[in-house]
Coordinates of C-alpha atoms in Angstrom, one line a residue:
X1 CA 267.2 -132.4 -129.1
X2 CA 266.2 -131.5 -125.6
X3 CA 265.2 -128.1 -124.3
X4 CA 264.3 -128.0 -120.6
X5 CA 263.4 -124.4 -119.4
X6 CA 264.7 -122.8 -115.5
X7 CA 263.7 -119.7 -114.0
X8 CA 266.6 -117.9 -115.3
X9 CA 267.8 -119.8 -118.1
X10 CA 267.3 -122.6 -120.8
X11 CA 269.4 -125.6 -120.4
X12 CA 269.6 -126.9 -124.3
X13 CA 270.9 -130.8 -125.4
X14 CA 271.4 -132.8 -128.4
X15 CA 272.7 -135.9 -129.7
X16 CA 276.2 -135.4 -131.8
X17 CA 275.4 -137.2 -135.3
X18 CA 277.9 -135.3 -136.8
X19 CA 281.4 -137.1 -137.4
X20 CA 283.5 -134.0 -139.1
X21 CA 282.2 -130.9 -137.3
X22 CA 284.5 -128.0 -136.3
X23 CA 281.6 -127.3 -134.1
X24 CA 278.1 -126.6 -133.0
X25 CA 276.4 -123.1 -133.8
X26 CA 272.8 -122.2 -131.8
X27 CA 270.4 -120.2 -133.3
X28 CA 267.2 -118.5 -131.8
X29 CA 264.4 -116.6 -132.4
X30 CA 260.9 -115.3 -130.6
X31 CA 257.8 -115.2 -132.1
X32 CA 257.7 -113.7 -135.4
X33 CA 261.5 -112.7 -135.8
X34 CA 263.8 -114.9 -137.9
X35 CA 266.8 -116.8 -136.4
X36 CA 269.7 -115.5 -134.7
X37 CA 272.6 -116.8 -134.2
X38 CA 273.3 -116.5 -130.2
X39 CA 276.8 -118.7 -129.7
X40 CA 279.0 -121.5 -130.7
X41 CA 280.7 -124.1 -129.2
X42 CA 283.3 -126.4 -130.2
X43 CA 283.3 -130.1 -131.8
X44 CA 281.8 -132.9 -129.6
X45 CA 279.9 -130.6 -127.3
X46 CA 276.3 -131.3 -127.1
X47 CA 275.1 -129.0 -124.0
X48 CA 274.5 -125.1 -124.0
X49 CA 272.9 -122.7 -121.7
X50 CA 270.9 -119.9 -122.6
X51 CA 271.0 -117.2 -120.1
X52 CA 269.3 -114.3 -121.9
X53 CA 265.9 -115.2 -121.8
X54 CA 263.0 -113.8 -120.7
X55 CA 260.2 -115.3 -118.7
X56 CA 256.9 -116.8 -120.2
X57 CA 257.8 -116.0 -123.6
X58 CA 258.1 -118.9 -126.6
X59 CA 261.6 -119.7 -127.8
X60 CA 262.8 -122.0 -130.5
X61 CA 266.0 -123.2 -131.0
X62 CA 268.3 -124.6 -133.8
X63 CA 271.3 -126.2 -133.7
X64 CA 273.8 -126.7 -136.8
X65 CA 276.9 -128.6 -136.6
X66 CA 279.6 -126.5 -138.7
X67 CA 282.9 -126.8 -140.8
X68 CA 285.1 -125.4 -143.6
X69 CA 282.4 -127.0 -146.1
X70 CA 279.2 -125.0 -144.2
X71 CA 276.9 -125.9 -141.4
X72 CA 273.4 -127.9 -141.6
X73 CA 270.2 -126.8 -140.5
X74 CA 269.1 -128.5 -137.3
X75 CA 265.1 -128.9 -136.5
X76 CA 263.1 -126.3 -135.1
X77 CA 262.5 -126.7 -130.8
X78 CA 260.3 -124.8 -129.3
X79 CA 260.8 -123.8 -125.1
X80 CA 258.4 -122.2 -123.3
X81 CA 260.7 -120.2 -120.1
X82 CA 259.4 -120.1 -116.6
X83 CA 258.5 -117.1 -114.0
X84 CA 260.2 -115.6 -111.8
X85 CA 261.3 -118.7 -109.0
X86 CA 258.7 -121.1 -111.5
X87 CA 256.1 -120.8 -109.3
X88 CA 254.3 -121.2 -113.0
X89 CA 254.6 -121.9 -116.4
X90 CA 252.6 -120.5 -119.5
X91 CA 252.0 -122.9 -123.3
X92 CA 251.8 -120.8 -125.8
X93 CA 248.8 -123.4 -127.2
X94 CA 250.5 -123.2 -130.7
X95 CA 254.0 -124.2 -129.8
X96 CA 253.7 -127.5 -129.3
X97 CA 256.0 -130.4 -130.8
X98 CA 253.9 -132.8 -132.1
X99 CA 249.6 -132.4 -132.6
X100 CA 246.8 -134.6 -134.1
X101 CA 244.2 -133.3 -136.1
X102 CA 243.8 -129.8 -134.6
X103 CA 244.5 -126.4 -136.5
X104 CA 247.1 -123.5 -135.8
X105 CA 246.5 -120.3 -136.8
X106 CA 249.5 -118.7 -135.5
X107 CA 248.1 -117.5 -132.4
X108 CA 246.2 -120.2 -130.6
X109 CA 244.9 -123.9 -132.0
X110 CA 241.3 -124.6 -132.8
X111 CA 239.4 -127.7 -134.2
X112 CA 240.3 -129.6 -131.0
X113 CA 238.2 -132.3 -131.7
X114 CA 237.6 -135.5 -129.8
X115 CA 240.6 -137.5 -129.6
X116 CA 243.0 -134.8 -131.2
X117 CA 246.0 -133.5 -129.1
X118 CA 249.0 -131.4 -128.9
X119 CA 252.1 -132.6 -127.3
X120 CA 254.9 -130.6 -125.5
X121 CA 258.2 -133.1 -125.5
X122 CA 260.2 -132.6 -122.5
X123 CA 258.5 -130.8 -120.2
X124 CA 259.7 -129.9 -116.7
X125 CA 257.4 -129.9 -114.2
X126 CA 260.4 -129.0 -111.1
X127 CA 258.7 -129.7 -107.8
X128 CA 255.2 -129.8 -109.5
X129 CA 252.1 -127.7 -110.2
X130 CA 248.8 -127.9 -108.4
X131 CA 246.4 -125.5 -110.3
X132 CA 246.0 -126.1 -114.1
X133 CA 245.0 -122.9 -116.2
X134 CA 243.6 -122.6 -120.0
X135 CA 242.9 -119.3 -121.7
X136 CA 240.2 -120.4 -123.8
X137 CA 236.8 -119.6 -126.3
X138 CA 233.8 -122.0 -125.6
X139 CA 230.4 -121.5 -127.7
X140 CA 227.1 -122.5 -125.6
X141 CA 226.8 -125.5 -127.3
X142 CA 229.9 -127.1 -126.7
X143 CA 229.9 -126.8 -122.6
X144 CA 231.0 -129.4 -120.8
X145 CA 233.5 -130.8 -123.1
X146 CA 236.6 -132.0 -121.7
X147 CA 240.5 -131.5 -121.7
X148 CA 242.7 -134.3 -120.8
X149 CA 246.0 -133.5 -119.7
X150 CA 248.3 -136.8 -119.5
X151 CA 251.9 -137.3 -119.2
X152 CA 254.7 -139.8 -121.1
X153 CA 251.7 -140.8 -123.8
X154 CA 248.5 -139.9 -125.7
X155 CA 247.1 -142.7 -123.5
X156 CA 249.0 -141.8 -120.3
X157 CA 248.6 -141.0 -116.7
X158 CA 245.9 -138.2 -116.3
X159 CA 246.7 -135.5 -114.0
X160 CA 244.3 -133.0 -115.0
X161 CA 240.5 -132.8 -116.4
X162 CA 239.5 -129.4 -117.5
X163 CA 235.4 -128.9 -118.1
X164 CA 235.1 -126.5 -120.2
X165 CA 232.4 -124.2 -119.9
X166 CA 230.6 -121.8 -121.9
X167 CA 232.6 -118.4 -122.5
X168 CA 229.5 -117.0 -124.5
X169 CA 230.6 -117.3 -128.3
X170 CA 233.7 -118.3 -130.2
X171 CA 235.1 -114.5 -130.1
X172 CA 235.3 -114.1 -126.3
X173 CA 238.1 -115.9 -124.2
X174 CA 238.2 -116.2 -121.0
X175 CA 240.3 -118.0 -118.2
X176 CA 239.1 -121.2 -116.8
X177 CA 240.7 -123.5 -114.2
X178 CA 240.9 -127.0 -112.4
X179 CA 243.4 -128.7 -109.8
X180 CA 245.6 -130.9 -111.2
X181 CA 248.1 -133.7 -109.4
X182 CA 251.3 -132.6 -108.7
X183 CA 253.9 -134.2 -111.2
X184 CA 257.6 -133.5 -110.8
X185 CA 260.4 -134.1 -113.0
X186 CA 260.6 -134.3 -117.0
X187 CA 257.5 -135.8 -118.6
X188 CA 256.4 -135.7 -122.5
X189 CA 252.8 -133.7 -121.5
X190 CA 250.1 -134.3 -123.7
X191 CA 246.8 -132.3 -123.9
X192 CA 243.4 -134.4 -125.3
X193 CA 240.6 -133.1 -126.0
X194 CA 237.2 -135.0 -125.5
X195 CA 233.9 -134.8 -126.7
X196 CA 232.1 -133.8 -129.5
X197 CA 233.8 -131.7 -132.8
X198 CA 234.6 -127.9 -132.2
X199 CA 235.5 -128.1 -128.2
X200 CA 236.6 -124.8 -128.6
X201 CA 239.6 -122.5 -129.3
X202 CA 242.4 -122.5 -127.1
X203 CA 245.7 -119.1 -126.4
X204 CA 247.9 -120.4 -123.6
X205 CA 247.8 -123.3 -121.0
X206 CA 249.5 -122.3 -118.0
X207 CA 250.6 -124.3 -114.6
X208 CA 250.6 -122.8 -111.4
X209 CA 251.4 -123.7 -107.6
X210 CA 249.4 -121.9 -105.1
X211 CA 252.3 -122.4 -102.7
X212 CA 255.7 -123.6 -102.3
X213 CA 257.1 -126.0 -99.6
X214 CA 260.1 -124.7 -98.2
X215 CA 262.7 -125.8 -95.5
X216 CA 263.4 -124.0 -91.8
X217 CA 266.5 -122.4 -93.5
X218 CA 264.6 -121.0 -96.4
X219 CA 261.9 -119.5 -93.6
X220 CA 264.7 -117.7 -92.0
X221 CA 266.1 -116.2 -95.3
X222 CA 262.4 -114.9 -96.5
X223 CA 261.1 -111.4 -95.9
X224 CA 257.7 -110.1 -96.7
X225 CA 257.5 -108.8 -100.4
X226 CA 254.3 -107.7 -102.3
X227 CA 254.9 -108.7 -106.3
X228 CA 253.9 -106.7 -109.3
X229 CA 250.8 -107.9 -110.5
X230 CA 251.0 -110.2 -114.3
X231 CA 249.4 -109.2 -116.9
X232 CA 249.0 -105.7 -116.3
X233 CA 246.9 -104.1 -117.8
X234 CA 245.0 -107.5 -117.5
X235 CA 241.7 -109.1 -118.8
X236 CA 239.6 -110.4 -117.4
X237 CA 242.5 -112.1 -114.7
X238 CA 245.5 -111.6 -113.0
X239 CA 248.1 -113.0 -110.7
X240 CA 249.3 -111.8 -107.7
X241 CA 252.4 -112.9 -105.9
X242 CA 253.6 -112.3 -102.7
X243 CA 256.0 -114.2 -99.9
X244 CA 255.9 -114.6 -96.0
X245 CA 258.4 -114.8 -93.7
X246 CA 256.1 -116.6 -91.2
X247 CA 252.8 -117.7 -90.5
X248 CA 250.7 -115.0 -89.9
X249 CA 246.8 -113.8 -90.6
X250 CA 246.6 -112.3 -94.4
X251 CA 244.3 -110.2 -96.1
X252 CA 244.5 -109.4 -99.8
X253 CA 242.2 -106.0 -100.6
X254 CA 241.3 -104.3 -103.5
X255 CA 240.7 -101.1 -103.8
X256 CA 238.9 -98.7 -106.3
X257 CA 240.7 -95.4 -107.2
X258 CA 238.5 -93.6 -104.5
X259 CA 239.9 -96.0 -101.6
X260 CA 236.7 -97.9 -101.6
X261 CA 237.3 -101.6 -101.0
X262 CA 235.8 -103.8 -103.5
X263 CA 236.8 -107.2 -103.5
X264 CA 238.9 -109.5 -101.1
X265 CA 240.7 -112.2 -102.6
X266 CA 242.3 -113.4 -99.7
X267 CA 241.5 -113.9 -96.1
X268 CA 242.8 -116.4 -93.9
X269 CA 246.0 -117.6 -92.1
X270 CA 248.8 -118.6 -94.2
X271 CA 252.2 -120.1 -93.2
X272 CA 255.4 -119.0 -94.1
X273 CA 255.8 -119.4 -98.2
X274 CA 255.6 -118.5 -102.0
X275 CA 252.0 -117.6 -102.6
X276 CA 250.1 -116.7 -106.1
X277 CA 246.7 -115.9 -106.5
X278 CA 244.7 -115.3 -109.7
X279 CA 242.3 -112.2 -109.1
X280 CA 239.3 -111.8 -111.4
X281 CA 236.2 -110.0 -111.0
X282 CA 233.3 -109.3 -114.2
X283 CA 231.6 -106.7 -111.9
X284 CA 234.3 -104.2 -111.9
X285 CA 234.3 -101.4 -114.5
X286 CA 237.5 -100.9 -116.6
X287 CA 239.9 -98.3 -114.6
X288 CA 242.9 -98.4 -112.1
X289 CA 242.6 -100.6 -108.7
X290 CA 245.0 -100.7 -105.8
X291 CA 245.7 -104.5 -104.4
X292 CA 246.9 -104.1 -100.7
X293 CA 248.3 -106.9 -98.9
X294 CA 248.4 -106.8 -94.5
X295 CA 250.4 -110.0 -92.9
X296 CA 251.1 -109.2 -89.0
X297 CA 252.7 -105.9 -89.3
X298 CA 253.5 -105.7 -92.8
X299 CA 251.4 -103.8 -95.1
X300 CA 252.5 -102.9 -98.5
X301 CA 249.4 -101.8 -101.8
X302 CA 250.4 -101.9 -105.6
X303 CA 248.3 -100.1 -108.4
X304 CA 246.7 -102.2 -111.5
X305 CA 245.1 -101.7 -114.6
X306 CA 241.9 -103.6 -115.8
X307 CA 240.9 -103.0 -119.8
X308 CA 237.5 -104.4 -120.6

């Protein structure tokens, strides 16, 4: 069974075992809720689409073959669905398909200790990722330790080393980041942990890429367009995306609720392209903020919500 997630839709496959089957039945369900059943298909089909989805949330699948006597139950898939035009890709840290030694508790893992890993099968890395994210809880003591992320086996090609640092107990998370190679296609992905026991407790992975390489023709058919920020309300981070037609000077502001400017995440030229940028700051004091983007001409601000 094979579940490879698209920016609108989930593209599910399977091997047909079943020699008497009247047909195929797909059931799914999100987070908490039980199954649902959300189509059929006839005998000797093994490929459905989900369209209905909704981006960067979990998914899991089950597929039972059917006839007059009843149908069987199928194992459980989790998919994890892209953003937007996949410029990145969120783990829930818990939905993996296969893990070693570490504990769920429904939410997140914990006990990653050295040498245990979880294991996402099938994982589509499109045109690749270049900035590697982890949503984590890291005592003092355990600061430095290390997440491994590998592709095709536990003892695979490393694309990514995360140090973790210390996020000031085991109750506060916090985002923490490192550049990773870029990786396309479908690869088994694998996340190690390394060091000593107790590396820490881990929410979400997510890929990102800063940027996406696009032909003269997709130049031509961009405009300028200033993205709703995600998460909002956020804590303690958030990403910002935005597009430019062409290359231009860009400045990324933000703005208090009295028009005072208070950071600047971004200021430099930029070509034409799909750009995301994840905005944090500790210094600023829970309220509303105005991001305002200025590219040439264009000038366009959005309102956000930080929640200490």
């Amino acid at each position: 069974f094979k579940g490879i997630a698209k920016p609108d839709r989930v593209e599910l496959s399977w091997s047909d075992n079943a020699s008497n089957e009247q047909g195929f039945a797909i059931d799914r369900k999100h987070d908490i809720q039980s199954f649902a059943e959300i189509g059929r298909i006839g005998a000797n089909k093994t490929t459905f689409i989900d369209s209905t989805v909704v981006s960067l949330k979990t998914y899991t699948y089950r597929i039972r073959a059917y006839n007059g006597a009843g149908s069987n139950m199928g194992l459980d898939f989790p998919v994890i669905t892209t953003l937007g035009d996949g410029s990145s890709v969120r783990l829930e840290a818990e939905a993996y398909n296969k893990m070693s030694g570490i504990a769920n508790n429904g939410t997140g893992i914990g006990s990653c200790d050295n040498g245990d890993y979880v294991m996402f099968a099938a994982f589509d890395f499109g045109p690749g990722f270049d900035l590697l994210t982890a949503r984590c809880t890291v005592p003092a003591e355990y600061a430095g330790q290390k997440v491994l992320v590998k592709i095709d086996k536990r003892n695979g090609a490393t694309i990514a080393t995360l140090k973790v640092q210390n996020t000031g107990g085991w109750d506060n998370y916090q985002e923490q980041s490192a550049p990773m190679e870029r990786v396309t296609g479908i690869h088994d992905l694998y996340f190690v942990f390394s060091g000593s026991s107790g590396i820490g407790n881990f929410d979400w992975f997510q890929f990102s890429r800063s940027s996406t390489v696009i032909t003269q023709q997709d130049k031509r058919m961009l405009n300028f367009h200033l993205a709703q920020n995600y998460p909002n309300p956020f804590n303690p981070a958030t990403t910002i995306d935005y597009q430019l037609p062409s290359a231009c000077r860009v400045t990324l502001q933000v703005f208090d609720i009295r028009g005072r400017l208070v950071d600047t995440a971004v200021d430099r030229d930029q070509g034409a392209g799909h750009y995301s940028i994840q905005f944090s700051n500790p210094e600023l004091a829970s309220g509303a903020y105005f991001y305002q983007l200025s590219a040439g001409d264009f000038s366009a601000r959005r309102k956000m919500l930080l929640i200490h």
